[in-house]
CSV table of C-alpha atoms in Angstrom, one decimal:
chain,number,residue,atom,x,y,z
A,18,MET,CA,18.8,7.6,9.1
A,19,ASN,CA,17.2,7.6,5.5
A,20,VAL,CA,13.6,6.2,5.0
A,21,LEU,CA,12.3,4.9,1.7
A,22,VAL,CA,8.3,4.8,1.4
A,23,PRO,CA,7.0,3.2,-1.5
A,24,ILE,CA,3.4,4.1,-2.3
A,25,LYS,CA,0.6,3.2,-4.8
A,26,ARG,CA,-2.0,4.9,-6.8
A,27,VAL,CA,-5.1,3.2,-6.7
A,28,VAL,CA,-9.0,4.0,-7.3
A,29,ASP,CA,-10.3,6.4,-4.1
A,30,TYR,CA,-12.0,3.8,-1.4
A,31,ASN,CA,-15.1,6.2,-1.8
A,32,VAL,CA,-15.4,5.4,-5.5
A,33,LYS,CA,-17.7,2.5,-6.6
A,34,VAL,CA,-15.6,0.0,-8.9
A,35,ARG,CA,-17.2,-0.7,-12.3
A,36,VAL,CA,-15.8,-3.6,-14.5
A,37,LYS,CA,-15.3,-3.0,-18.2
A,38,ALA,CA,-17.9,-4.3,-20.5
A,39,ASP,CA,-15.3,-6.8,-21.9
A,40,ASN,CA,-14.5,-8.1,-18.7
A,41,SER,CA,-10.7,-7.3,-19.4
A,42,GLY,CA,-10.2,-5.1,-16.1
A,43,VAL,CA,-11.5,-2.3,-14.0
A,44,ASP,CA,-12.7,0.8,-15.8
A,45,LEU,CA,-10.4,3.7,-14.8
A,46,ALA,CA,-11.6,6.3,-17.2
A,47,ASN,CA,-12.7,9.4,-15.4
A,48,VAL,CA,-12.3,7.7,-11.9
A,49,LYS,CA,-10.9,9.5,-9.0
A,50,MET,CA,-7.5,7.9,-7.9
A,51,SER,CA,-5.8,8.6,-4.7
A,52,MET,CA,-2.6,7.3,-2.8
A,53,ASN,CA,-3.5,3.9,-1.3
A,54,PRO,CA,-4.6,4.2,2.7
A,55,PHE,CA,-2.1,1.6,3.9
A,56,CYS,CA,0.6,3.8,2.2
A,57,GLU,CA,-0.7,7.0,3.8
A,58,ILE,CA,-0.1,5.4,7.0
A,59,ALA,CA,3.4,4.3,5.8
A,60,VAL,CA,4.2,8.0,5.1
A,61,GLU,CA,2.7,9.3,8.3
A,62,GLU,CA,5.0,7.0,10.4
A,63,ALA,CA,8.2,8.1,8.3
A,64,VAL,CA,7.3,11.5,8.9
A,65,ARG,CA,6.9,11.0,12.7
A,66,LEU,CA,10.2,9.3,12.8
A,67,LYS,CA,11.9,12.4,11.1
A,68,GLU,CA,9.8,14.7,13.5
A,69,LYS,CA,11.1,12.7,16.4
A,70,GLY,CA,14.8,13.3,15.0
A,71,VAL,CA,15.2,9.6,14.1
A,72,ALA,CA,14.9,10.0,10.4
A,73,SER,CA,16.9,12.6,8.4
A,74,GLU,CA,15.4,12.0,5.0
A,75,ILE,CA,12.4,10.6,3.5
A,76,VAL,CA,12.2,9.3,0.1
A,77,VAL,CA,8.9,8.4,-1.6
A,78,VAL,CA,8.5,5.9,-4.6
A,79,THR,CA,5.6,4.9,-6.8
A,80,ILE,CA,5.6,2.9,-9.9
A,81,GLY,CA,2.9,3.6,-12.5
A,82,PRO,CA,2.1,6.2,-15.2
A,83,ALA,CA,3.1,9.8,-15.3
A,84,THR,CA,-0.4,10.8,-13.8
A,85,ALA,CA,1.4,9.1,-10.7
A,86,GLN,CA,3.1,12.3,-9.8
A,87,GLU,CA,-0.2,13.5,-8.2
A,88,GLN,CA,0.3,10.9,-5.5
A,89,LEU,CA,4.0,11.6,-5.1
A,90,ARG,CA,3.1,15.3,-4.6
A,91,THR,CA,0.4,14.4,-2.0
A,92,ALA,CA,3.5,12.7,-0.2
A,93,LEU,CA,5.8,15.4,-0.4
A,94,ALA,CA,3.1,17.7,0.9
A,95,LEU,CA,2.6,15.3,4.1
A,96,GLY,CA,6.3,15.8,4.8
A,97,ALA,CA,8.6,13.5,2.6
A,98,ASP,CA,11.7,15.2,1.2
A,99,ARG,CA,12.1,13.7,-2.2
A,100,ALA,CA,10.1,11.6,-4.6
A,101,ILE,CA,10.9,9.0,-7.2
A,102,LEU,CA,8.4,8.1,-10.1
A,103,VAL,CA,9.7,4.6,-11.6
A,104,GLU,CA,7.5,5.5,-14.9
A,105,SER,CA,5.7,2.4,-16.4
A,106,ASN,CA,2.3,2.0,-18.0
A,107,ASP,CA,2.2,-2.0,-18.0
A,108,GLU,CA,0.2,-3.7,-15.5
A,109,LEU,CA,2.7,-5.0,-13.1
A,110,ASN,CA,2.5,-8.0,-10.6
A,111,SER,CA,3.6,-8.1,-7.2
A,112,LEU,CA,7.0,-9.6,-8.0
A,113,ALA,CA,7.9,-7.1,-10.8
A,114,VAL,CA,7.1,-4.4,-8.5
A,115,ALA,CA,9.4,-5.9,-5.8
A,116,LYS,CA,12.1,-6.3,-8.2
A,117,LEU,CA,11.9,-2.5,-9.2
A,118,LEU,CA,11.7,-1.3,-5.6
A,119,LYS,CA,14.9,-3.6,-5.1
A,120,ALA,CA,16.7,-1.6,-7.6
A,121,VAL,CA,15.8,1.7,-6.0
A,122,VAL,CA,16.7,0.2,-2.5
A,123,ASP,CA,20.1,-0.3,-4.2
A,124,LYS,CA,20.4,3.0,-5.5
A,125,GLU,CA,19.1,4.8,-2.5
A,126,GLN,CA,20.7,2.6,0.6
A,127,PRO,CA,17.6,3.5,2.9
A,128,GLN,CA,18.3,2.0,6.6
A,129,LEU,CA,14.5,1.5,6.6
A,130,VAL,CA,11.8,0.8,4.2
A,131,ILE,CA,8.2,1.5,5.4
A,132,MET,CA,5.5,0.4,3.1
A,133,GLY,CA,1.6,-0.5,3.3
A,134,LYS,CA,0.9,-4.1,4.0
A,135,GLN,CA,-1.3,-4.3,1.0
A,136,ALA,CA,-3.1,-2.2,-1.6
A,137,ILE,CA,-7.0,-2.1,-1.7
A,138,ASP,CA,-7.2,-2.7,-5.4
A,139,SER,CA,-5.3,-6.0,-5.8
A,140,ASP,CA,-5.3,-6.8,-2.2
A,141,ASN,CA,-2.3,-9.0,-2.7
A,142,ASN,CA,-0.3,-8.4,0.6
A,143,GLN,CA,2.9,-9.8,-1.2
A,144,THR,CA,5.0,-7.1,-2.1
A,145,GLY,CA,6.8,-6.2,1.4
A,146,GLN,CA,7.4,-10.0,1.7
A,147,MET,CA,8.8,-10.4,-1.5
A,148,LEU,CA,11.1,-7.3,-1.2
A,149,GLY,CA,12.5,-8.6,2.1
A,150,ALA,CA,13.3,-11.8,0.4
A,151,LEU,CA,15.1,-9.8,-2.6
A,152,THR,CA,17.1,-7.8,-0.5
A,153,GLY,CA,17.7,-10.0,2.5
A,154,PHE,CA,16.5,-7.6,5.0
A,155,GLY,CA,14.7,-8.3,8.3
A,156,GLN,CA,11.0,-7.5,7.9
A,157,GLY,CA,8.5,-6.7,10.4
A,158,THR,CA,4.8,-7.2,8.8
A,159,PHE,CA,1.5,-6.0,10.2
A,160,ALA,CA,3.0,-3.3,12.2
A,161,SER,CA,0.8,-1.4,14.9
A,162,LYS,CA,3.8,0.1,16.6
A,163,VAL,CA,7.3,1.0,15.5
A,164,GLU,CA,10.6,2.0,17.6
A,165,VAL,CA,13.6,2.4,16.6
A,166,ALA,CA,16.5,2.1,19.0
A,167,GLY,CA,20.0,2.7,17.8
A,168,ASP,CA,20.7,0.1,15.1
A,169,LYS,CA,17.6,-1.9,15.8
A,170,VAL,CA,13.8,-1.4,15.1
A,171,ASN,CA,11.2,-3.0,17.2
A,172,VAL,CA,8.0,-3.6,15.6
A,173,THR,CA,4.9,-4.9,17.2
A,174,ARG,CA,2.7,-7.0,15.0
A,175,GLU,CA,-0.7,-7.8,15.0
A,176,ILE,CA,-1.2,-11.5,14.8
A,177,ASP,CA,-4.3,-13.9,15.2
A,178,GLY,CA,-3.4,-14.7,18.7
A,179,GLY,CA,-3.0,-11.1,19.8
A,180,LEU,CA,0.4,-8.9,19.6
A,181,GLN,CA,3.9,-10.0,19.0
A,182,THR,CA,7.0,-8.0,19.1
A,183,VAL,CA,9.9,-8.7,16.6
A,184,ALA,CA,13.4,-7.0,16.9
A,185,LEU,CA,15.0,-6.5,13.6
A,186,ASN,CA,18.6,-5.1,12.6
A,187,LEU,CA,18.8,-2.3,10.3
A,188,PRO,CA,18.4,-2.1,7.5
A,189,ALA,CA,14.8,-3.5,7.7
A,190,ILE,CA,11.2,-3.5,6.0
A,191,VAL,CA,8.1,-2.9,7.9
A,192,THR,CA,4.7,-3.0,6.4
A,193,THR,CA,2.0,-0.7,8.2
A,194,ASP,CA,-1.4,-2.0,9.4
A,195,LEU,CA,-4.2,0.1,10.2
A,196,ARG,CA,-3.9,1.0,13.8
A,197,LEU,CA,-0.2,2.1,13.4
A,198,ASN,CA,-1.3,5.9,13.5
A,199,GLU,CA,-3.9,8.0,11.9
A,200,PRO,CA,-2.4,10.0,8.9
A,201,ARG,CA,-2.6,13.9,8.9
A,202,TYR,CA,-4.1,16.2,6.0
A,203,ALA,CA,-1.8,18.2,3.8
A,204,SER,CA,-1.9,21.9,4.7
A,205,LEU,CA,-2.4,24.4,2.1
A,206,PRO,CA,1.4,26.0,2.8
A,207,ASN,CA,2.6,22.4,2.7
A,208,ILE,CA,1.0,21.4,-0.8
A,209,MET,CA,2.5,24.7,-2.3
A,210,LYS,CA,5.9,23.9,-0.8
A,211,ALA,CA,5.4,20.2,-2.3
A,212,LYS,CA,5.4,21.6,-6.0
A,213,LYS,CA,9.1,22.8,-5.6
A,214,LYS,CA,10.4,19.4,-3.9
A,215,PRO,CA,12.5,17.4,-6.1
A,216,LEU,CA,10.8,14.3,-8.4
A,217,GLU,CA,13.0,12.4,-10.1
A,218,THR,CA,11.6,10.0,-13.0
A,219,VAL,CA,13.3,7.0,-13.9
A,220,THR,CA,12.3,4.0,-16.3
A,221,PRO,CA,12.6,0.2,-15.3
A,222,ASP,CA,15.0,-0.4,-18.4
A,223,ALA,CA,17.0,2.5,-16.7
A,224,LEU,CA,17.0,0.7,-13.4
A,225,GLY,CA,18.1,-2.5,-15.3
A,226,VAL,CA,15.0,-4.5,-14.3
A,227,SER,CA,12.6,-6.7,-16.5
A,228,THR,CA,9.0,-6.4,-16.0
A,229,ALA,CA,7.7,-9.4,-18.1
A,230,SER,CA,5.1,-10.8,-16.3
A,231,THR,CA,4.3,-14.7,-15.8
A,232,VAL,CA,0.7,-13.9,-14.8
A,233,LYS,CA,-2.0,-13.3,-17.1
A,234,THR,CA,-5.4,-11.6,-16.2
A,235,LEU,CA,-8.1,-13.9,-18.1
A,236,LYS,CA,-11.4,-12.0,-16.7
A,237,VAL,CA,-12.6,-9.8,-14.4
A,238,GLU,CA,-16.1,-10.1,-13.1
A,239,ALA,CA,-18.0,-8.1,-10.4
A,240,PRO,CA,-19.3,-10.0,-7.3
A,241,ALA,CA,-22.8,-11.4,-7.9
A,242,ALA,CA,-25.6,-9.3,-6.6
A,243,ARG,CA,-26.8,-10.3,-3.2
A,244,SER,CA,-30.3,-11.6,-2.8
A,245,ALA,CA,-32.9,-9.6,-0.7
A,246,GLY,CA,-33.2,-11.2,2.8
A,247,ILE,CA,-36.4,-12.3,4.5
A,248,LYS,CA,-37.9,-12.3,7.9
A,249,VAL,CA,-39.2,-15.4,9.4
A,250,LYS,CA,-41.8,-15.9,12.1
A,251,SER,CA,-39.9,-18.2,14.7
A,252,VAL,CA,-36.9,-20.1,15.4
A,253,ALA,CA,-38.4,-23.4,14.1
A,254,GLU,CA,-39.1,-21.7,10.7
A,255,LEU,CA,-35.3,-20.4,10.9
A,256,VAL,CA,-33.9,-24.0,11.4
A,257,GLU,CA,-36.0,-25.3,8.7
A,258,LYS,CA,-34.7,-22.7,6.1
A,259,LEU,CA,-31.3,-23.1,7.0
A,260,LYS,CA,-31.5,-27.1,6.6
A,261,ASN,CA,-33.8,-27.3,3.8
A,262,GLU,CA,-33.2,-24.2,1.5
A,263,ALA,CA,-29.7,-22.6,2.6
A,264,LYS,CA,-28.5,-26.3,3.4
A,265,VAL,CA,-25.9,-25.1,6.0
A,266,ILE,CA,-27.1,-27.3,8.7
C-alpha cells in the first residue's frame, strides 16, 4: 500500500510571530521555519504503518518555495521514501493547495493520504476536506487512532461528544489530531541517508493546475495587547466590576 503525506513549511511554533510594518503579512525574514506539528504526526503515523508491514512506500509532498526542501528532507529522515516539491512562491489558499494535491494524487495513485488536520499559521482546517471533495475519497478527520484492515481503514475521530469510529473504503484521506501519536526524532544516520533519497521538483503548470486565488488579504494585524489584571478584595467588589465595568453580567 502506498501512502501519500502532504506536509507544510510554517514558522516554528517556538518563534514569536511579527507582523510587517505595512501590515501586508507576517515577517518571515530570518525566521526559523519548521514542519507543521500536525504534519509531523501524519509522517509518524505513515512510518508506523510501514513498520507494521501495512504500507510499502511513503511519499511526502509539499507546496512552497525551493527552501521547503529542508522540511521534505526532515520527513525523509523520519522514514519517508520519496519526496515531491511542488515549487511555487505564490501565497496559496486552501483550495489551490487542494487542487495541487489532487493532481499529485492522480499521479501517484496512493491508497491512503494522511495529512495534518490544520496548519499552525493559517489555522484553516480546510485542505483535507477539500481534497476529499475533489478526489471523491472517503475521509476521516481529527483522527486519534488509525487501523488498516484489508481494503478498509478504521478511523477513531475526536468529536465534541467524545469519540466516533468510521470505517472507510480505500483509497481514503485521514487528517491527524494531536493525540494520534508522538513523533520521533530523526537520528543522525537517517539524516545523512535522507540526503540521498529521491526528491522530485515540479511546478503547478506541469501539473496542469491554476493557482489563481479568489481570496485577497487586505490587512494583517497583531492582536491587541491585553491590559493588566487587578486584584479585588471581596466577591461583592468582583461582582460590581463585572457588572458595571466589564458589563458581562
